[in-house]
PDB file of C-alpha atoms and ligand atoms in Angstrom:
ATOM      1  CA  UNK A   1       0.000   0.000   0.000  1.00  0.00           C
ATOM      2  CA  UNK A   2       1.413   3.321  -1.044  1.00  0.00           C
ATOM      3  CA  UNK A   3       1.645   6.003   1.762  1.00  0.00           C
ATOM      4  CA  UNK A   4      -1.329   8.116   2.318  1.00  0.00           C
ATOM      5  CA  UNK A   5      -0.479  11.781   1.957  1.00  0.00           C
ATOM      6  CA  UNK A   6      -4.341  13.120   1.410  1.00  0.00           C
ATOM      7  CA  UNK A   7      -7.049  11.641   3.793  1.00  0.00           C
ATOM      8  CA  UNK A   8     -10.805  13.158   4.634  1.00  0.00           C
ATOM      9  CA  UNK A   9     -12.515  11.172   7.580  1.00  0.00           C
ATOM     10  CA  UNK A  10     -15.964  12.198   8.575  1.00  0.00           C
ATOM     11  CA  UNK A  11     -15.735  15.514   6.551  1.00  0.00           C
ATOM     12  CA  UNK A  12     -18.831  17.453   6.485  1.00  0.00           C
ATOM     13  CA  UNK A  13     -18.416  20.924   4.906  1.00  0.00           C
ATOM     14  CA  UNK A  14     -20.897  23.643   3.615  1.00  0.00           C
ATOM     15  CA  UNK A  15     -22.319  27.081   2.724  1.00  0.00           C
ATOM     16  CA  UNK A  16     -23.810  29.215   5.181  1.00  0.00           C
ATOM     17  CA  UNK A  17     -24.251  26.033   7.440  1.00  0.00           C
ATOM     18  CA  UNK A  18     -25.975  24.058   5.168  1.00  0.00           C
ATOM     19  CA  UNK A  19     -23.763  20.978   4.466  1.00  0.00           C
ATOM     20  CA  UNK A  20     -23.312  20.417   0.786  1.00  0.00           C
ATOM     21  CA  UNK A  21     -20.831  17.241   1.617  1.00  0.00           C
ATOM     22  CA  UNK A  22     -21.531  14.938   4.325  1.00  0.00           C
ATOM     23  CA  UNK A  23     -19.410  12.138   6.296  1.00  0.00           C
ATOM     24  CA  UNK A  24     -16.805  11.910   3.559  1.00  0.00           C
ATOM     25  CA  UNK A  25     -14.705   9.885   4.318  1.00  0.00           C
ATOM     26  CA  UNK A  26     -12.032   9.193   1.436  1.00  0.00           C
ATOM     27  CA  UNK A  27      -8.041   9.149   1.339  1.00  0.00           C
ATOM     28  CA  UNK A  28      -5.179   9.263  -1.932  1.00  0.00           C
ATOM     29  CA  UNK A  29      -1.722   7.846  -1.978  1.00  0.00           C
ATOM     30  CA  UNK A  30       1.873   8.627  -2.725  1.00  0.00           C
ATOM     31  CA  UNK A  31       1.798   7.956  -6.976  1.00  0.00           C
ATOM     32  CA  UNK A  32      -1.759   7.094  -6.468  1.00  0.00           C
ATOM     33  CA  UNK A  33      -4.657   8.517  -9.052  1.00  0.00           C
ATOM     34  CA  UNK A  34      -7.924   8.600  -7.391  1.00  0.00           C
ATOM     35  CA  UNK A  35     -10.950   9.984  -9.311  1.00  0.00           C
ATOM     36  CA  UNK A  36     -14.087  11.627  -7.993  1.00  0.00           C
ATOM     37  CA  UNK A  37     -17.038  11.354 -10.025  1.00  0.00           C
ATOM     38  CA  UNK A  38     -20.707  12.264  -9.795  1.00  0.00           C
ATOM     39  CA  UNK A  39     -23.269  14.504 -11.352  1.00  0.00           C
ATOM     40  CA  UNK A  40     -23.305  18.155 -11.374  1.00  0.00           C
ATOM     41  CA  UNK A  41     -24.118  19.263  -7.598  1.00  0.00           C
ATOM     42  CA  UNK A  42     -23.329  16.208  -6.027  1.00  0.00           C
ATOM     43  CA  UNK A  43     -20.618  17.962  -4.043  1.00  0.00           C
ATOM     44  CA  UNK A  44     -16.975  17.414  -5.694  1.00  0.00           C
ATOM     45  CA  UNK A  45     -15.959  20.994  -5.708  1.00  0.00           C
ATOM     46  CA  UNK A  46     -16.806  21.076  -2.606  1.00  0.00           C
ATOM     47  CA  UNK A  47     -15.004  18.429  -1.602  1.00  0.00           C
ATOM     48  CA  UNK A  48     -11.872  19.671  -3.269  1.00  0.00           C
ATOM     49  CA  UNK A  49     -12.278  23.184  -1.667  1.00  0.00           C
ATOM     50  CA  UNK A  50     -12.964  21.668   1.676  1.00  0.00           C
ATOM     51  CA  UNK A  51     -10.045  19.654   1.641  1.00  0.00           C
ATOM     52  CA  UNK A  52      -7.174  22.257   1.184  1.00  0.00           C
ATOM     53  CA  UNK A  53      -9.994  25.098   3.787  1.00  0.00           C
ATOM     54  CA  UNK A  54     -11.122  27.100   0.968  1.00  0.00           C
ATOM     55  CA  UNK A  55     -14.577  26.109   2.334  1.00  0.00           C
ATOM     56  CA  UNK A  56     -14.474  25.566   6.271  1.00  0.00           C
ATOM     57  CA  UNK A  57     -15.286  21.537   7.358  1.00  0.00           C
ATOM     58  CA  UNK A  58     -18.694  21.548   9.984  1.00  0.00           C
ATOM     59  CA  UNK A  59     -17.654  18.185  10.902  1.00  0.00           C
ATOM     60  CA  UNK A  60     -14.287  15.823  10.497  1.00  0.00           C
ATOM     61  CA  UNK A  61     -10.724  16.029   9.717  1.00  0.00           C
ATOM     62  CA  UNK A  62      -8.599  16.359   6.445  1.00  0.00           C
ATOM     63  CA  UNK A  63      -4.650  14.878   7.418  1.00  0.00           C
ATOM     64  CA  UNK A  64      -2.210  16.214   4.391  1.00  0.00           C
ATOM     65  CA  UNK A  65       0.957  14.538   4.641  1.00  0.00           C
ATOM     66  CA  UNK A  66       0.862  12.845   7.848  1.00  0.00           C
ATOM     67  CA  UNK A  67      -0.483  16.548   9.404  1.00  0.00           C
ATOM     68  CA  UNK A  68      -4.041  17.311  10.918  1.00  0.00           C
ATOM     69  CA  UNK A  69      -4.178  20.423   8.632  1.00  0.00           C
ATOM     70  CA  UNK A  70      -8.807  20.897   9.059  1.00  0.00           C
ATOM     71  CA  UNK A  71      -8.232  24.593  10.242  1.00  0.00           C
ATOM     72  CA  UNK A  72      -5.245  25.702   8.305  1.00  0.00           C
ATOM     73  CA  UNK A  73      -5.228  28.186   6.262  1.00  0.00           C
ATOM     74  CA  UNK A  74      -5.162  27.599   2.845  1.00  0.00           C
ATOM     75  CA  UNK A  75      -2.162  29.310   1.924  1.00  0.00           C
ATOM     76  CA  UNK A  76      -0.120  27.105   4.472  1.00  0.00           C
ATOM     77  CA  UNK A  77      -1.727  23.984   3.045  1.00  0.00           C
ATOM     78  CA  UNK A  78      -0.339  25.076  -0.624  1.00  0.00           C
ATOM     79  CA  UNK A  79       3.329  26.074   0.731  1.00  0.00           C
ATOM     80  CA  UNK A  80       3.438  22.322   1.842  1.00  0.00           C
ATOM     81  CA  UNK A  81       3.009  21.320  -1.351  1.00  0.00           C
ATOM     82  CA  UNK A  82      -1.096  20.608  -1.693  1.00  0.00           C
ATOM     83  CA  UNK A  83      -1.903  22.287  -4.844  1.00  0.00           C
ATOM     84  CA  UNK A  84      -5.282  22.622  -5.882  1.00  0.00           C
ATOM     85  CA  UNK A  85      -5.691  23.511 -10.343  1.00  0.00           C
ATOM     86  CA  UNK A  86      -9.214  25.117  -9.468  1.00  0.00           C
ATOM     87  CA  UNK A  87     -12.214  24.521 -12.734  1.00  0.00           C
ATOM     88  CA  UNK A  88     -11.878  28.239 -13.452  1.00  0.00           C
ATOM     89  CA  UNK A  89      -7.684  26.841 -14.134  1.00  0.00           C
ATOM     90  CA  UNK A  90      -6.974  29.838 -11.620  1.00  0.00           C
ATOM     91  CA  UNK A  91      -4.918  31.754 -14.581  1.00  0.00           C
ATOM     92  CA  UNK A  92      -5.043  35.493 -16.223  1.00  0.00           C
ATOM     93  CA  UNK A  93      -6.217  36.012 -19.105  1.00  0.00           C
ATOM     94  CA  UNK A  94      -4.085  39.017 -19.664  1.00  0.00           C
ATOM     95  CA  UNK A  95      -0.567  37.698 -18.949  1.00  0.00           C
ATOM     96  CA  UNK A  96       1.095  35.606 -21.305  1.00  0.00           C
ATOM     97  CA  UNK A  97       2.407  32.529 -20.618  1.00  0.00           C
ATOM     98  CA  UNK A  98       6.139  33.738 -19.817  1.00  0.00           C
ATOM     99  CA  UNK A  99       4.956  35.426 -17.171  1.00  0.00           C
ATOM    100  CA  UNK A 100       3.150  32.819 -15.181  1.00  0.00           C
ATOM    101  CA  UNK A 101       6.230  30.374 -15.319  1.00  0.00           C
ATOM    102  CA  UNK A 102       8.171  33.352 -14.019  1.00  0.00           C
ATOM    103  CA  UNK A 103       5.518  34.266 -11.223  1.00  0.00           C
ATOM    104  CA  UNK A 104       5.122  30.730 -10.597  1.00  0.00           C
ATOM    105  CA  UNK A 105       8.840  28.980 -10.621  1.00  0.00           C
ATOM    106  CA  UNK A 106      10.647  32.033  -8.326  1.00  0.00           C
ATOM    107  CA  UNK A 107      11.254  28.767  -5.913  1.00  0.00           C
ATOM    108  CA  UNK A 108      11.565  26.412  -8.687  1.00  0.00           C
ATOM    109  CA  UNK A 109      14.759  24.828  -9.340  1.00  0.00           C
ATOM    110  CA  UNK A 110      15.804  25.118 -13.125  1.00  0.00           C
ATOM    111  CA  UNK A 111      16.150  21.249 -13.153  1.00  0.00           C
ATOM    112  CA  UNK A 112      12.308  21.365 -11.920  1.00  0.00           C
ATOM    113  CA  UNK A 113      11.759  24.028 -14.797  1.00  0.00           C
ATOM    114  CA  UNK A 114      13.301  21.970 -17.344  1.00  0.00           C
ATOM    115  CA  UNK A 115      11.318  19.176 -16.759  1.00  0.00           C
ATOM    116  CA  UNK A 116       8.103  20.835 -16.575  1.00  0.00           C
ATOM    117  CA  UNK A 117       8.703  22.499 -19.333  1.00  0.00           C
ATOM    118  CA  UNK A 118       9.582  18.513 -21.487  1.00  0.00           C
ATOM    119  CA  UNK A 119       6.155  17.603 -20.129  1.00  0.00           C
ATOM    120  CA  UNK A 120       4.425  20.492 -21.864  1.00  0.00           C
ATOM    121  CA  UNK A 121       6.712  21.209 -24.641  1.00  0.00           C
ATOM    122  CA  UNK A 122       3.689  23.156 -26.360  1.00  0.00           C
ATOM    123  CA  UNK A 123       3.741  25.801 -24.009  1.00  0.00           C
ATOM    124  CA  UNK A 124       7.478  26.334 -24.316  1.00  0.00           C
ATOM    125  CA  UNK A 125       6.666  27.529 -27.786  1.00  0.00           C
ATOM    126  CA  UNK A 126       3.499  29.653 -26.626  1.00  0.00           C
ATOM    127  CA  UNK A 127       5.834  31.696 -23.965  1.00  0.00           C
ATOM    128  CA  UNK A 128       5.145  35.193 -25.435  1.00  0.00           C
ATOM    129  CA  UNK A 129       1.449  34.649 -25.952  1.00  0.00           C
ATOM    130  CA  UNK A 130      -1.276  36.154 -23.982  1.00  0.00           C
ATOM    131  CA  UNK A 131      -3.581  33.125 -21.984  1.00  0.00           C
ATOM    132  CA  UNK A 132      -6.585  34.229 -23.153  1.00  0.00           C
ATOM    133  CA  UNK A 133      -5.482  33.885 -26.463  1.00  0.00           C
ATOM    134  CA  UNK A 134      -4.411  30.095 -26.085  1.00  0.00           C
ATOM    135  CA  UNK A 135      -6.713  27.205 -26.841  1.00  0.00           C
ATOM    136  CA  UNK A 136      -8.464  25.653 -23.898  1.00  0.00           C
ATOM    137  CA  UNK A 137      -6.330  22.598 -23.666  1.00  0.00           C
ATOM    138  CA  UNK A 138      -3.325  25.013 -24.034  1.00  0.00           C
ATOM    139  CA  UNK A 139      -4.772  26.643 -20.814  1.00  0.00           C
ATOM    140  CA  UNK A 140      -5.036  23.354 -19.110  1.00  0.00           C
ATOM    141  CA  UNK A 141      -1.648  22.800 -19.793  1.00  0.00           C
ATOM    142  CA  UNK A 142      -0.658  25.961 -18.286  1.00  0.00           C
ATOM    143  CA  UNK A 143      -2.688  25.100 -15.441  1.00  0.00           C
ATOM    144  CA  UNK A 144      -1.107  22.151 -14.738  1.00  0.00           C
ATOM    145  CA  UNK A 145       2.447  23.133 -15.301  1.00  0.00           C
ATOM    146  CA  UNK A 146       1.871  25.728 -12.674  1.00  0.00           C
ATOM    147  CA  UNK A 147       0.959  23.694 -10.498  1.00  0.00           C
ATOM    148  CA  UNK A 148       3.541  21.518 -10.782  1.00  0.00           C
ATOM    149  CA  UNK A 149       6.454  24.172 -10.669  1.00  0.00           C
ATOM    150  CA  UNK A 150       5.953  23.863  -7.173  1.00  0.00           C
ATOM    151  CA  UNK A 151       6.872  20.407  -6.638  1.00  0.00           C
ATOM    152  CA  UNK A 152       3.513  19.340  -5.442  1.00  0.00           C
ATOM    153  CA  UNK A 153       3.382  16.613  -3.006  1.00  0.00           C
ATOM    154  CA  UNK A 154      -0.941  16.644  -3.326  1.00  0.00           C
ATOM    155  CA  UNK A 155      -2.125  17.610  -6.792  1.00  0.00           C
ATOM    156  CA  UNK A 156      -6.124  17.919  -7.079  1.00  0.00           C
ATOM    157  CA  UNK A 157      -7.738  19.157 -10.365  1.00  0.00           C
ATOM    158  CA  UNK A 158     -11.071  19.784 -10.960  1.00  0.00           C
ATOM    159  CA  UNK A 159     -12.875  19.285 -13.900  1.00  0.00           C
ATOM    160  CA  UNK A 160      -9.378  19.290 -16.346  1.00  0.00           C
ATOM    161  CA  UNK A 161     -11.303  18.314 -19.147  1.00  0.00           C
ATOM    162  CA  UNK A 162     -14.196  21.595 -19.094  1.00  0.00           C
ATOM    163  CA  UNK A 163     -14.734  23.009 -22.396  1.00  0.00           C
ATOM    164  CA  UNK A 164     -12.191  20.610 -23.919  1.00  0.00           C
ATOM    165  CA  UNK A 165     -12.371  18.260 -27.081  1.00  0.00           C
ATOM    166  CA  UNK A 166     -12.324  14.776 -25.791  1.00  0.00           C
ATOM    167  CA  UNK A 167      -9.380  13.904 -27.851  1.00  0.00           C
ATOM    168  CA  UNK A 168      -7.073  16.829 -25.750  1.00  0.00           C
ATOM    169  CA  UNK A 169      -9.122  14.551 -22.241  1.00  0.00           C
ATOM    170  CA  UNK A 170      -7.618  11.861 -24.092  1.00  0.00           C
ATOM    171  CA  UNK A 171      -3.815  12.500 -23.846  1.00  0.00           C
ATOM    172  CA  UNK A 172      -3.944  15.269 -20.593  1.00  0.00           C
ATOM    173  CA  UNK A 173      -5.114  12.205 -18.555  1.00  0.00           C
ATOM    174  CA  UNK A 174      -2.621   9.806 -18.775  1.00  0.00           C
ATOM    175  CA  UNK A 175       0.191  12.572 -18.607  1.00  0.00           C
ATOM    176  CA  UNK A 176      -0.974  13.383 -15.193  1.00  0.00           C
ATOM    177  CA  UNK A 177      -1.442   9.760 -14.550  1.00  0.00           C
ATOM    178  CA  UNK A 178       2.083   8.864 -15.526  1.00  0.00           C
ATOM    179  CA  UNK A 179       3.096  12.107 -13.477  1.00  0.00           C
ATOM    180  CA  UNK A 180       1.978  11.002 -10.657  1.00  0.00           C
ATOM    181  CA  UNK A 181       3.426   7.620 -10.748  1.00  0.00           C
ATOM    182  CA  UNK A 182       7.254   9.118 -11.461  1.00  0.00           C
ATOM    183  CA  UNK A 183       6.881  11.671  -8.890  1.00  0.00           C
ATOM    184  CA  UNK A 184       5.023   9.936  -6.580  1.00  0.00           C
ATOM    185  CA  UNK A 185       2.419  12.710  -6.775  1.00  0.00           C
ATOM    186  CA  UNK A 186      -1.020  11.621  -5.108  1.00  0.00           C
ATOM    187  CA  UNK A 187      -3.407  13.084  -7.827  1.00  0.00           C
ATOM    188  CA  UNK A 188      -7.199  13.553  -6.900  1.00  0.00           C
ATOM    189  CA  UNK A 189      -9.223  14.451 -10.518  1.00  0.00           C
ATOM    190  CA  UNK A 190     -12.705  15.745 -10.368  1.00  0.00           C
ATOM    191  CA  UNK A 191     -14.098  14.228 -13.860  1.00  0.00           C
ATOM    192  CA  UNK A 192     -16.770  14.988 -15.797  1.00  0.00           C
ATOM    193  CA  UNK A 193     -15.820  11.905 -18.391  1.00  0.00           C
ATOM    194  CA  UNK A 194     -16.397   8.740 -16.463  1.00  0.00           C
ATOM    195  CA  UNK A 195     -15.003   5.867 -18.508  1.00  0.00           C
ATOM    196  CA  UNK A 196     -12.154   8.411 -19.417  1.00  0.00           C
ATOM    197  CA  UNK A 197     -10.999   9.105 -15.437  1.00  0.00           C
ATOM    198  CA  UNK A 198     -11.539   5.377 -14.759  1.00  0.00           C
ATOM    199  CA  UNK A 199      -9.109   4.206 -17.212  1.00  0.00           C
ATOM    200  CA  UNK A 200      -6.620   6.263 -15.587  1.00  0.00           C
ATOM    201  CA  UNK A 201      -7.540   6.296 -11.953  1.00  0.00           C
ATOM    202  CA  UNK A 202      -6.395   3.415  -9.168  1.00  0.00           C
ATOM    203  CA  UNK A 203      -9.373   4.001  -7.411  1.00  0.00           C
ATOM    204  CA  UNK A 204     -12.748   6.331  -7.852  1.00  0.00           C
ATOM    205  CA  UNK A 205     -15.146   8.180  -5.383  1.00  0.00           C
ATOM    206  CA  UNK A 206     -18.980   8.602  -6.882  1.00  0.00           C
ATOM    207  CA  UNK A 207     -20.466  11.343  -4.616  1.00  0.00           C
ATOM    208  CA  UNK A 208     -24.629  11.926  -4.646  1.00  0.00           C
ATOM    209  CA  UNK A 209     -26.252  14.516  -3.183  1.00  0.00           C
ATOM    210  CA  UNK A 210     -23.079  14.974  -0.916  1.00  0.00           C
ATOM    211  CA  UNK A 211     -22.539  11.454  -0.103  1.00  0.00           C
ATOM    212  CA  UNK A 212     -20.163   8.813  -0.960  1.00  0.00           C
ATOM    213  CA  UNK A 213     -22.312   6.442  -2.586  1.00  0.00           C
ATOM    214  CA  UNK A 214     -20.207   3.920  -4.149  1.00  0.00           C
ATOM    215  CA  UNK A 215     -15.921   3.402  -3.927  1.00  0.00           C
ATOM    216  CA  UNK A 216     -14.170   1.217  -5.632  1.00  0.00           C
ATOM    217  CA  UNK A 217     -10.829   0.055  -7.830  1.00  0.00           C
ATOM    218  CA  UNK A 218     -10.860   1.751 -11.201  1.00  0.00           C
ATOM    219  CA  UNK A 219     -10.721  -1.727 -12.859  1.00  0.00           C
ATOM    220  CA  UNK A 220     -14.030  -3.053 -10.740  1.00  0.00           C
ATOM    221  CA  UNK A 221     -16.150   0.182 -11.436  1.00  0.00           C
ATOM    222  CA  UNK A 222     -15.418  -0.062 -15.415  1.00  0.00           C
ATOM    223  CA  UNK A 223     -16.320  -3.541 -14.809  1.00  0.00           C
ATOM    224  CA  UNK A 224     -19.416  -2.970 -13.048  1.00  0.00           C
ATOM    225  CA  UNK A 225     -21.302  -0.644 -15.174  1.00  0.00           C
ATOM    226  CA  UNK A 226     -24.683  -0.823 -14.051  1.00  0.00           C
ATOM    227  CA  UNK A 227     -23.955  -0.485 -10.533  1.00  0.00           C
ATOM    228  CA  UNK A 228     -21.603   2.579 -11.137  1.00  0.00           C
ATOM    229  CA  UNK A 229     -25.276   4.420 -13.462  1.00  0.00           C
ATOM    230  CA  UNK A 230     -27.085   3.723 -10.531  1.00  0.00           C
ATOM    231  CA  UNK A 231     -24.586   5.386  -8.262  1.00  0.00           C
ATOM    232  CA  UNK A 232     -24.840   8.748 -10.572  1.00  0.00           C
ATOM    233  CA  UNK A 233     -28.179   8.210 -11.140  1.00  0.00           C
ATOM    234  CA  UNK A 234     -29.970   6.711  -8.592  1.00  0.00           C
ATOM    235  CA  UNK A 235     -29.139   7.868  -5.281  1.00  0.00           C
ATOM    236  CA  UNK A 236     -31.751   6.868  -3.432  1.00  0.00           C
ATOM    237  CA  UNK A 237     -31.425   3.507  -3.634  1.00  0.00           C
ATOM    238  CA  UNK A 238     -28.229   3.702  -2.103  1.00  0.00           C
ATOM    239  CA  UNK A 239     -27.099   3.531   1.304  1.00  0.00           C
ATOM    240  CA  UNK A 240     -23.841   4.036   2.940  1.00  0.00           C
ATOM    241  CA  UNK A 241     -23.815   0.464   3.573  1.00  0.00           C
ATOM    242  CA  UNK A 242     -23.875  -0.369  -0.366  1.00  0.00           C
ATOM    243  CA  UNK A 243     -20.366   1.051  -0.805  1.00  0.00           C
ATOM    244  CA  UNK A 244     -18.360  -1.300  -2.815  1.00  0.00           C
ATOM    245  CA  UNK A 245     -15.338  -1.481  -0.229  1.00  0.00           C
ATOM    246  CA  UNK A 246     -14.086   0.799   1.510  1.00  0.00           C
ATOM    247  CA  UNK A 247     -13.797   4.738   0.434  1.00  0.00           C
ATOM    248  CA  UNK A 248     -10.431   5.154   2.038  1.00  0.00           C
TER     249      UNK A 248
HETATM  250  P1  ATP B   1     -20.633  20.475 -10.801  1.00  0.00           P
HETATM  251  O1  ATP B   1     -20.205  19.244 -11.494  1.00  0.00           O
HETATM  252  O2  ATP B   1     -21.915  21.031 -11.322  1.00  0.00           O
HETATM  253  O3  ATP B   1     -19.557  21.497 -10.630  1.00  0.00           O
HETATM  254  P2  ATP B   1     -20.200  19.573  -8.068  1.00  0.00           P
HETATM  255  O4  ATP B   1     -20.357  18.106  -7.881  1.00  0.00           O
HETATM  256  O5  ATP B   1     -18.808  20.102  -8.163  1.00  0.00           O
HETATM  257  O6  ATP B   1     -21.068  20.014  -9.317  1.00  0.00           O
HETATM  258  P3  ATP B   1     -20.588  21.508  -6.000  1.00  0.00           P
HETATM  259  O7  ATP B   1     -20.200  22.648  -6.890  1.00  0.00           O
HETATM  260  O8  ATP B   1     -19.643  21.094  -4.955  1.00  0.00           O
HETATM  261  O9  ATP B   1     -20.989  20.248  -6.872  1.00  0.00           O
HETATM  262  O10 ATP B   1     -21.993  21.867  -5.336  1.00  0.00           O
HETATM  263  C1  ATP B   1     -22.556  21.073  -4.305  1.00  0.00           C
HETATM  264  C2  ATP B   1     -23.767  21.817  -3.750  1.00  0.00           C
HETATM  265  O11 ATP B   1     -23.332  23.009  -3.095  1.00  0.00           O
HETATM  266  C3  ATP B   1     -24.769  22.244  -4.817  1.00  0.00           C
HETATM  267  O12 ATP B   1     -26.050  22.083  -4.292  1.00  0.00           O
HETATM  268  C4  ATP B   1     -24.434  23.712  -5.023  1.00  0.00           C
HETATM  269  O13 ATP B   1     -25.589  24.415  -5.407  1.00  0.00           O
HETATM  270  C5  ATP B   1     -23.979  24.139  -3.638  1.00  0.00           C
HETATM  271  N1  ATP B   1     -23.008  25.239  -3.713  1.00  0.00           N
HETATM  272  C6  ATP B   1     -21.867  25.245  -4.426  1.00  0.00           C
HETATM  273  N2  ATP B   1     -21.189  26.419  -4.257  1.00  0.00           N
HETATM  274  C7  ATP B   1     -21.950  27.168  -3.403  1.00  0.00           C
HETATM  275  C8  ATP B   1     -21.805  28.478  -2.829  1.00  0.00           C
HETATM  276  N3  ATP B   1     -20.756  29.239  -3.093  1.00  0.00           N
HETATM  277  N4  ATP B   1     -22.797  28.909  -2.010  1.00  0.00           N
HETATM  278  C9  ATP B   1     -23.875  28.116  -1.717  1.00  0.00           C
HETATM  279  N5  ATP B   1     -24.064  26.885  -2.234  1.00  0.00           N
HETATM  280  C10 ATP B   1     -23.122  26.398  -3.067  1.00  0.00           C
END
């Protein structure tokens, strides 16, 4: 078993007191992909902004390598190397793409730089170019490479593949899957495309209505189709007891 360096027990989290996740419990290991899946509301952006305190947990603890970090501040939680590629990508529109490696890789090693830069060797050639000029895989990319200037230890991304051709979902996903097995990155992907995110994932979370309503291996959940539509579909008919194995 890999090393855990993300885990949520319990974690209930919310807007103006109204929980919109509840009694999550879920965890993500060193070179481990785990993908969280569910239809739109069920509570993964949540999740993902709960986890590193964007939004404040009512109820449980999130541990980021080996550290009860619930009440940190979010800030702290990125300097340790939890980095969170937000679905808005968290980029400007109106610098170019020089200038966000330069903002981004003032701590960055060059030997860090250069490799970044192999993975992405698009953007190397887009360096003068404004971001909201680029494509939005291109954007992605820059995202991502961001992210990863920092040496992330915790790498979440939500929704990479928004507004993109599934082709671009296609090859992004296994880069960040074969990322995270070099680097020993633990990757958690909010995914819109199911069968995509599965075929790169170790494991997957399917959150309804703000619950964990089915966990599995990657491998079992492709495998089990119907039971995986009735997770994302049928709620109701789900209880916390009907949870393939355990979420963590
Ligand atoms: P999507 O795939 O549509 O992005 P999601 O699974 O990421 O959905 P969330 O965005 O986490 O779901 O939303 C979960 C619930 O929390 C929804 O009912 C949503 O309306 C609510 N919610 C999200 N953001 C806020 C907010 N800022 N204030 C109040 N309620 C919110």
């Amino acid at each position: 078993m890999p090393d855990t360096l993300l885990r949520a027990e319990g974690l209930t989290a919310g807007y103006n007191g109204v929980p919109a996740i509840r009694d999550l419990d879920l965890s993500v290991g060193e070179g481990e992909v785990v993908s969280l899946l569910g239809p739109n509301g069920a509570g993964k952006t949540t999740t993902l902004l709960a986890l590193v305190g964007l939004v404040p947990a009512m109820a449980g603890t999130v541990t980021a390598l080996g550290e009860r970090v619930t009440h940190k501040r979010p800030h702290l939680l990125a300097r340790r190397g939890v980095r969170l590629v937000p679905d808005d990508r968290g980029i400007f529109y109106g610098l170019s793409v020089r200038d966000h490696l330069r903002l981004a890789r003032r701590r960055a090693d060059s030997v860090r730089r250069a490799a970044v830069l192999d993975r992405f060797p698009a953007l190397a050639e887009l360096e003068s170019r404004k971001v909201g000029l680029l494509s939005g895989g291109e954007q992605q990319m820059l995202a991502i490479a961001v992210a990863l200037l920092a040496a992330p230890r915790v790498l979440m991304v939500d929704e990479m593949s928004l507004g993109l051709a599934p082709k671009i979902v296609q090859a992004m996903l296994p880069a960040i899957r074969d990322l995270a097995r070099e680097e020993g990155i633990a990757v958690l992907l909010v995914e819109q495309h199911v069968e995509l995110a599965l075929a790169v994932s170790d494991r997957a979370v399917v959150l309804n209505h703000g619950r964990a309503v089915l966990a599995g291996q990657a491998a079992d959940l492709l495998a089990g189709r119907d039971r995986l539509e009735s997770a994302y579909f049928g709620a109701d008919e789900f209880a916390a007891d009907s949870v393939v194995e355990g979420v963590s």
